[in-house]
PDB file of C-alpha atoms in Angstrom:
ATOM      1  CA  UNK A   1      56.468  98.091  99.834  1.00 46.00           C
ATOM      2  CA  UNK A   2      60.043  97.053  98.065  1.00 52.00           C
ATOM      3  CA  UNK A   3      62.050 100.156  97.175  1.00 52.00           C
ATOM      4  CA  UNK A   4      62.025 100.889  93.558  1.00 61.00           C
ATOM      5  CA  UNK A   5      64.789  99.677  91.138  1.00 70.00           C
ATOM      6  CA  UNK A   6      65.874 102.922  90.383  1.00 77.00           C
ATOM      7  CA  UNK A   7      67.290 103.066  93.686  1.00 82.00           C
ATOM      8  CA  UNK A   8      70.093 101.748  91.938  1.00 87.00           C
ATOM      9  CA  UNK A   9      71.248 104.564  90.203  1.00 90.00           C
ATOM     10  CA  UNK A  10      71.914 107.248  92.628  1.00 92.00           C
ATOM     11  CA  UNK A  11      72.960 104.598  94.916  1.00 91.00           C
ATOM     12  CA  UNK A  12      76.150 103.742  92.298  1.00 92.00           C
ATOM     13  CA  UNK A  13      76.566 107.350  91.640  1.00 94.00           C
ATOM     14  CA  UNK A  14      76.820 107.819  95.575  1.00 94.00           C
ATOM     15  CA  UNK A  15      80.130 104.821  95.553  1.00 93.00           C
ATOM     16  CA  UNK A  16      81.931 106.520  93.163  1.00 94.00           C
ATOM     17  CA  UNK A  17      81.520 109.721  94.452  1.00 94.00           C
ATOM     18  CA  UNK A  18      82.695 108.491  97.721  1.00 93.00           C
ATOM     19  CA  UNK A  19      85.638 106.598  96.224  1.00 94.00           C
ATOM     20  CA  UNK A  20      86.554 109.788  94.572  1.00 94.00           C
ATOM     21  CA  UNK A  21      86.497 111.904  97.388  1.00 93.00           C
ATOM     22  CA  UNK A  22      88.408 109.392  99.718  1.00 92.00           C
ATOM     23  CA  UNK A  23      91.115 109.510  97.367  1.00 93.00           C
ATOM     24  CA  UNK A  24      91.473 113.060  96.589  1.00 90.00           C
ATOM     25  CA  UNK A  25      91.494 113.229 100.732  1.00 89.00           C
ATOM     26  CA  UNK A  26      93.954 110.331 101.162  1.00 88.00           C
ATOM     27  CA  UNK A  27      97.907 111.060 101.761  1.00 86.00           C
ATOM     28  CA  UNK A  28      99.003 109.440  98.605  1.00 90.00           C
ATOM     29  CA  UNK A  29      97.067 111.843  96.562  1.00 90.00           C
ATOM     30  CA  UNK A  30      98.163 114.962  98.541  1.00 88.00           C
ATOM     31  CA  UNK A  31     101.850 113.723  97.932  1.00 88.00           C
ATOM     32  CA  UNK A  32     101.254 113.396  94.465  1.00 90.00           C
ATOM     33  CA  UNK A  33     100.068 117.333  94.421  1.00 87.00           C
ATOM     34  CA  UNK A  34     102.816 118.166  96.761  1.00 87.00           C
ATOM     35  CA  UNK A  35     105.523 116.518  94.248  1.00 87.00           C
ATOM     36  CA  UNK A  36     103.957 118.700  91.453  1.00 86.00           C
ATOM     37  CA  UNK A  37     102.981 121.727  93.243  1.00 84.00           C
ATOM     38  CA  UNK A  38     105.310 122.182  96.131  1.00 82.00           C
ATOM     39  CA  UNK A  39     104.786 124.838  98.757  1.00 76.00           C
ATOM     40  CA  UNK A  40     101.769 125.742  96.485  1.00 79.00           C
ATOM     41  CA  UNK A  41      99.918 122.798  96.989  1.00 83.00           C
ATOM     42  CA  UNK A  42      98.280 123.743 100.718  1.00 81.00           C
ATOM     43  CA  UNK A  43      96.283 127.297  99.535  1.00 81.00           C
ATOM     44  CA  UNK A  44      95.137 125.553  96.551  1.00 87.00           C
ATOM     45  CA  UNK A  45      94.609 122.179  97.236  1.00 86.00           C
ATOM     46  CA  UNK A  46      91.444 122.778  99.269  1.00 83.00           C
ATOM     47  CA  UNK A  47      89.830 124.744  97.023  1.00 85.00           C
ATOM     48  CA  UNK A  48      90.548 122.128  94.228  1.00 89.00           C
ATOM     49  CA  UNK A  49      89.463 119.410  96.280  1.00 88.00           C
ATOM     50  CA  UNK A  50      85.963 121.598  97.074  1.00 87.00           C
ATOM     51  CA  UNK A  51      85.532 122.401  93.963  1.00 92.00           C
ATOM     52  CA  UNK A  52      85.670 118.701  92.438  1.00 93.00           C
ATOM     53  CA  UNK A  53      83.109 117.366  95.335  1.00 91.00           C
ATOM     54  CA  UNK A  54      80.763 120.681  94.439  1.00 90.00           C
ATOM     55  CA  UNK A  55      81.017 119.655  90.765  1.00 95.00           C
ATOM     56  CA  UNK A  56      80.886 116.244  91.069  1.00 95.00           C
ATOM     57  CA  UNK A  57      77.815 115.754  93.839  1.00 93.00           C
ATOM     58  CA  UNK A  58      75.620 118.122  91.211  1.00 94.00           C
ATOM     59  CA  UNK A  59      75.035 114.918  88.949  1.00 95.00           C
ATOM     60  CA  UNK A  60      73.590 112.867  92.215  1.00 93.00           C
ATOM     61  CA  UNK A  61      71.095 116.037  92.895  1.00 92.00           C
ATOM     62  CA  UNK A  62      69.926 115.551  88.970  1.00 94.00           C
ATOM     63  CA  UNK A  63      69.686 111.970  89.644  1.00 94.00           C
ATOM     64  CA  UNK A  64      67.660 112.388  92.792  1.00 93.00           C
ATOM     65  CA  UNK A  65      65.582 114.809  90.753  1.00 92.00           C
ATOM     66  CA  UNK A  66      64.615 112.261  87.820  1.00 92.00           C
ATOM     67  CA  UNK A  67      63.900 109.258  89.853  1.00 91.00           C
ATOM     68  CA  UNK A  68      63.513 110.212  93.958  1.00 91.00           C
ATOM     69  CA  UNK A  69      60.694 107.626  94.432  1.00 89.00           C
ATOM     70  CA  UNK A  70      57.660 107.237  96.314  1.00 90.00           C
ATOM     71  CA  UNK A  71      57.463 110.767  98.743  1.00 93.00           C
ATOM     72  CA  UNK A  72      57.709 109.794 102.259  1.00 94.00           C
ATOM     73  CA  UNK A  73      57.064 113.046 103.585  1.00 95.00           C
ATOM     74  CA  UNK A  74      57.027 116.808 103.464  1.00 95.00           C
ATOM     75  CA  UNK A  75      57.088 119.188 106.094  1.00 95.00           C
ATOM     76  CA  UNK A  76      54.272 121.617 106.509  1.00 94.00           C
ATOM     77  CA  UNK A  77      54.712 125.297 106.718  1.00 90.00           C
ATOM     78  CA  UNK A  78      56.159 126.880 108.861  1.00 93.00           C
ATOM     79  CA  UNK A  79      58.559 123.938 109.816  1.00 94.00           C
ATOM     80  CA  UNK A  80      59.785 123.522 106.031  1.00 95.00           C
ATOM     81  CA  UNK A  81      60.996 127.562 106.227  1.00 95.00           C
ATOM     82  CA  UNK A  82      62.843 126.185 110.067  1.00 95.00           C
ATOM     83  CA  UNK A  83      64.302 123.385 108.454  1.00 95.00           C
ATOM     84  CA  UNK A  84      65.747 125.232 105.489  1.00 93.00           C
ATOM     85  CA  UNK A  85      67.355 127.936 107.933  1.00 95.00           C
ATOM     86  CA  UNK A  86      68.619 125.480 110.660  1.00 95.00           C
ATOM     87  CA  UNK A  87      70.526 123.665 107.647  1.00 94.00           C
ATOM     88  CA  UNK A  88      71.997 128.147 106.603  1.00 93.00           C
ATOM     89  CA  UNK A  89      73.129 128.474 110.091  1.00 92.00           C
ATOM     90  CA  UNK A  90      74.433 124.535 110.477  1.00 92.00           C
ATOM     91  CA  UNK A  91      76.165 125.508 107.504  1.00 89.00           C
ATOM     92  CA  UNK A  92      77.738 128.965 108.576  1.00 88.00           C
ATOM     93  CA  UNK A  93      78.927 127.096 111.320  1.00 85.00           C
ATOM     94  CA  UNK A  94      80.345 124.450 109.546  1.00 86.00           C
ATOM     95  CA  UNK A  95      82.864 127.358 107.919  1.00 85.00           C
ATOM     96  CA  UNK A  96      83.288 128.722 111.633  1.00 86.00           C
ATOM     97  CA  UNK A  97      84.892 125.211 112.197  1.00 87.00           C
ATOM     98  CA  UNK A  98      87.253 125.441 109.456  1.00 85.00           C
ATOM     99  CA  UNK A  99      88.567 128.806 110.375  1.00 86.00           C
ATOM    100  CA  UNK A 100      88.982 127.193 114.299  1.00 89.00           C
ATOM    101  CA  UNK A 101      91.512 124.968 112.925  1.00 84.00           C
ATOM    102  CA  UNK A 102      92.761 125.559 109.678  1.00 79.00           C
ATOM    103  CA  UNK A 103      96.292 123.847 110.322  1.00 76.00           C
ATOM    104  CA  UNK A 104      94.570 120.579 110.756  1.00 77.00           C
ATOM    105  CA  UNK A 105      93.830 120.646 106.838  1.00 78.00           C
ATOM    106  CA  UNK A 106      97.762 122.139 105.526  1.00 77.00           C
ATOM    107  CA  UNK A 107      99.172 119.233 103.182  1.00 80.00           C
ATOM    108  CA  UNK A 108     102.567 119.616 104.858  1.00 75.00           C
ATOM    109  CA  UNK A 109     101.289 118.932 108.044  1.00 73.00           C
ATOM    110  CA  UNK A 110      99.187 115.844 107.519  1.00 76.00           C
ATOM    111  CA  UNK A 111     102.409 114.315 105.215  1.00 76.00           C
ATOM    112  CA  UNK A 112     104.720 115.246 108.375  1.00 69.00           C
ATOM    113  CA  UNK A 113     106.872 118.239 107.518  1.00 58.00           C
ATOM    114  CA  UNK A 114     107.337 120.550 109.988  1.00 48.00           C
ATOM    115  CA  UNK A 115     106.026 119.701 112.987  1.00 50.00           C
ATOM    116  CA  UNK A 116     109.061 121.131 114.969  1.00 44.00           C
ATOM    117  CA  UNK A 117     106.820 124.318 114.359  1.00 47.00           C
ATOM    118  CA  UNK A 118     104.452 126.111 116.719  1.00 51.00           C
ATOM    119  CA  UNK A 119     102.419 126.579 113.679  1.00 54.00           C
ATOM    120  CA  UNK A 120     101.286 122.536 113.668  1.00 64.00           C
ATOM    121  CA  UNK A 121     100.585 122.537 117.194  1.00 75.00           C
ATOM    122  CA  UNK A 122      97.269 121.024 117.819  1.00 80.00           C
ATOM    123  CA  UNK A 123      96.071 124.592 119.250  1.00 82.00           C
ATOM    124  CA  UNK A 124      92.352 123.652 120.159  1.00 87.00           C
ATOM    125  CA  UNK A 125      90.042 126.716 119.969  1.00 86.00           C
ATOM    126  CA  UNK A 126      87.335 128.060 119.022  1.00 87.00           C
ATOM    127  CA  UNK A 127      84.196 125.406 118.502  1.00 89.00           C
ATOM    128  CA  UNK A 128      87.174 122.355 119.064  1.00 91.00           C
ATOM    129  CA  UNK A 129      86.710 123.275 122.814  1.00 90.00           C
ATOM    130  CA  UNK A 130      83.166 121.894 122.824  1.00 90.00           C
ATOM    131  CA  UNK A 131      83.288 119.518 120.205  1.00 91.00           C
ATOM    132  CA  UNK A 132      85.995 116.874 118.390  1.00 92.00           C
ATOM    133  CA  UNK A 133      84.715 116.691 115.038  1.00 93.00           C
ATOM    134  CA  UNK A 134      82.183 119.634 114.208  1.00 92.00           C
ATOM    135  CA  UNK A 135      81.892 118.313 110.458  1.00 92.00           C
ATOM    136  CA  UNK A 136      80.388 115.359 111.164  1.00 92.00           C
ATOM    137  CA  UNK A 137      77.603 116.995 113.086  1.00 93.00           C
ATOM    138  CA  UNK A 138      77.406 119.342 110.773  1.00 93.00           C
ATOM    139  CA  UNK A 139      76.617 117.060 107.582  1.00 93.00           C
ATOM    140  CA  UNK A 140      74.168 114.675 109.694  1.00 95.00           C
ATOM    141  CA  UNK A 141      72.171 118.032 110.899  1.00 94.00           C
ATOM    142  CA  UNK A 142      72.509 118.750 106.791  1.00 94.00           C
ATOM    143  CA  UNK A 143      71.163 116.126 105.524  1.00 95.00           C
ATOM    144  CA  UNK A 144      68.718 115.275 108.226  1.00 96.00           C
ATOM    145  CA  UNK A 145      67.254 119.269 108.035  1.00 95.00           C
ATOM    146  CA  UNK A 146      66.067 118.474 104.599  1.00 95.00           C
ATOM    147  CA  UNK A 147      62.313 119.430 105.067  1.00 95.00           C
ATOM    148  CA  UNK A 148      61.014 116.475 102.868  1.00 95.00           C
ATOM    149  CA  UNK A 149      61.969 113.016 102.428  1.00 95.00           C
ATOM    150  CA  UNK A 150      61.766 110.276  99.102  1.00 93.00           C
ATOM    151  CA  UNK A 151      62.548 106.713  98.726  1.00 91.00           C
ATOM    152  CA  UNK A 152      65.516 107.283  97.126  1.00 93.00           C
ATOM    153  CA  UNK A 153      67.194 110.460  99.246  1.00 94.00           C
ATOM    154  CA  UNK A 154      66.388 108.308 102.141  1.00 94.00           C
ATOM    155  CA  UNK A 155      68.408 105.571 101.054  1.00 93.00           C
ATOM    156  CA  UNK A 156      71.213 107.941  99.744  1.00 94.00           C
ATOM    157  CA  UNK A 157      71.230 109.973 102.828  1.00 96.00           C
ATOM    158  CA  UNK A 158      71.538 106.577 105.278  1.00 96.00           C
ATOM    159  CA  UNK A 159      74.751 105.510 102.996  1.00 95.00           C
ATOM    160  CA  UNK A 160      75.910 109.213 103.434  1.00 95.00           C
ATOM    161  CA  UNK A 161      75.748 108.739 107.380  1.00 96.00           C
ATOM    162  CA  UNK A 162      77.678 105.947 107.034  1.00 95.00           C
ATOM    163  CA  UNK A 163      80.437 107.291 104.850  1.00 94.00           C
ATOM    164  CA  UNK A 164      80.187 110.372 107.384  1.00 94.00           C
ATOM    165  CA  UNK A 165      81.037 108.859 110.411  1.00 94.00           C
ATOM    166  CA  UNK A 166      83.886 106.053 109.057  1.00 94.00           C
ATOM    167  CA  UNK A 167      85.243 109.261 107.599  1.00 92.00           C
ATOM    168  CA  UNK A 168      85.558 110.507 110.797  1.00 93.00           C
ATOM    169  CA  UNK A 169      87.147 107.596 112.101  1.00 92.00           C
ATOM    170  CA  UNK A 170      89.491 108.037 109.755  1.00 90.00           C
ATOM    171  CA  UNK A 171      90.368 111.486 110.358  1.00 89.00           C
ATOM    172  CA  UNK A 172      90.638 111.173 113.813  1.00 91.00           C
ATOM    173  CA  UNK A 173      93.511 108.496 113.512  1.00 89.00           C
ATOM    174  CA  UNK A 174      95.201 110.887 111.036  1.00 84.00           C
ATOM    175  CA  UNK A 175      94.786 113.479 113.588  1.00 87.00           C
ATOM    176  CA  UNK A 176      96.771 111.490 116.268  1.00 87.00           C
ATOM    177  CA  UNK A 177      99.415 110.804 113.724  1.00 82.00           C
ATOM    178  CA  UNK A 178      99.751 114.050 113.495  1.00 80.00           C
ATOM    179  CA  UNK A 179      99.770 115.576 117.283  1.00 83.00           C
ATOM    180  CA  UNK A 180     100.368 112.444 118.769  1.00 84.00           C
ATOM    181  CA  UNK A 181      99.339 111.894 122.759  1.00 88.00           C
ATOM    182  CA  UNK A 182      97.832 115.503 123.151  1.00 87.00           C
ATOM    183  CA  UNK A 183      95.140 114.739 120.719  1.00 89.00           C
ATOM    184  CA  UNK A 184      94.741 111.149 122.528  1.00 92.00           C
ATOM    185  CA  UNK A 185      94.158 113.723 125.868  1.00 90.00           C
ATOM    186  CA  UNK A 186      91.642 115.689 123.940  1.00 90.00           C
ATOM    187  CA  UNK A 187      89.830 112.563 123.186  1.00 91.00           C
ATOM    188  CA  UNK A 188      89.324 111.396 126.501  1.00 90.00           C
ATOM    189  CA  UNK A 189      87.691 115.006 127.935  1.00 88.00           C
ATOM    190  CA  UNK A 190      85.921 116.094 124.226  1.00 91.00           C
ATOM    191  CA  UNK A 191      82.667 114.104 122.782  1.00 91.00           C
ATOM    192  CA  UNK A 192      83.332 113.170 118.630  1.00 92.00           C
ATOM    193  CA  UNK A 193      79.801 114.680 117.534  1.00 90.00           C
ATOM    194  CA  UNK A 194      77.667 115.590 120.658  1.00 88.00           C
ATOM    195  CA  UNK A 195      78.919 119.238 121.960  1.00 86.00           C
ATOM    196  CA  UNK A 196      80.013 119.381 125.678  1.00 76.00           C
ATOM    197  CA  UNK A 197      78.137 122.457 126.354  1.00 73.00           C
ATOM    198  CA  UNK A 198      78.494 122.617 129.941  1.00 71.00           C
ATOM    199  CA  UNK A 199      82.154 123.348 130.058  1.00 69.00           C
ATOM    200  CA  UNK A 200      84.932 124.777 127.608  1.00 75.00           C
ATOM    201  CA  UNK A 201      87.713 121.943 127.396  1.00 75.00           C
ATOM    202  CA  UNK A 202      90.646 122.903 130.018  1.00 78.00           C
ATOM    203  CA  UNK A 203      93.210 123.116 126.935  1.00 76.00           C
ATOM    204  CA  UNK A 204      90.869 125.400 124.650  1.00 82.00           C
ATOM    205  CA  UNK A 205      92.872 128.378 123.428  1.00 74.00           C
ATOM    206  CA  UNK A 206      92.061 132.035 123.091  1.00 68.00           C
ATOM    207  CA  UNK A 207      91.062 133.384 119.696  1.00 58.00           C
ATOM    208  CA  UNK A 208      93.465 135.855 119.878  1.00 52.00           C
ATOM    209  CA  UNK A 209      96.108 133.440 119.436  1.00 47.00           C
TER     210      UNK A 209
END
């Protein structure tokens, strides 16, 4: 059965969403805060840049609402009340992550400044001594949780994994930019999305740190 023409719509919403976030994320961007803001830019930067992807994703969930297409399927009970937690705790977890590594995400860093500082080390702890790039498994286990499944989310959400994972891609080179051959190390011992659960990584850090 073709997928219905509406498919269209959340489908364009989705590329200009994703065009907006990948520029509001790229370097030029954050230098164009940092020349306005200065030393302000890194505490309020984030929250900007959450705030516009919270704001601007709502419109794709109204979309969705209006014209998901044919149901695929729905979980039954009590797997739709698992599915709904799994994707609290993935969540909760994804915040753990950002507090394991906030430095990554300071402006200054990523644009070079400073870096003569113990304070843009690359200082893996925390969940980076299992995994590389929690994020990403945290928005696949996000989207893929969802507990039922249309036409139209289905195509939205395989887009998404795509966007999620060249994003990542693209972090990761950013990320060697920034700490250079130690992160190349870290690479070699620590999986991108599937945890190594059988061992902490040999550089991990203590959280006391």
């Amino acid at each position: 059965m073709p997928i219905d023409s509406t498919s269209l719509y959340p489908v364009i919403y989705l590329i200009g969403f994703a065009a907006l976030h990948s520029f509001l994320a790229s370097l030029p961007a954050k230098r164009i805060a940092k020349a306005h803001f200065g030393s302000k830019v890194d505490p309020w930067y984030p929250i900007f840049f959450s705030a516009v992807a919270a704001i601007t994703i709502l419109p794709l969930a109204v979309i969705l609402f209006f014209f998901p297409g044919q149901l695929i399927y729905i979980l039954p009970s009590p797997w739709i009340w698992l599915a709904f937690a799994a994707q609290i705790v993935v969540g909760l977890a994804s915040l753990r992550a950002f507090l394991d590594a906030p430095h990554r995400f300071l402006i200054r860093a990523q644009l070079g400044e400073g870096h003569s500082s113990g304070e843009f080390a690359l200082g893996i702890r925390g969940i980076y001594c299992w995994i590389r790039d929690p994020f990403l498994l945290s928005g696949f286990l996000l989207i893929w949780l969802t507990p039922f499944m249309t036409e139209n989310l289905l195509l939205v959400y395989l887009l998404t994994t795509a966007y999620l994972f060249m994003g990542s891609v693209h972090w990761e080179s950013r990320l060697i930019r920034q700490f250079g051959q130690k992160y190349i190390n870290y690479q070699k011992e620590v999986r991108r999305m599937i945890p190594t659960l059988k061992k902490r990584w040999k550089g991990c850090q203590s959280m006391d740190r």
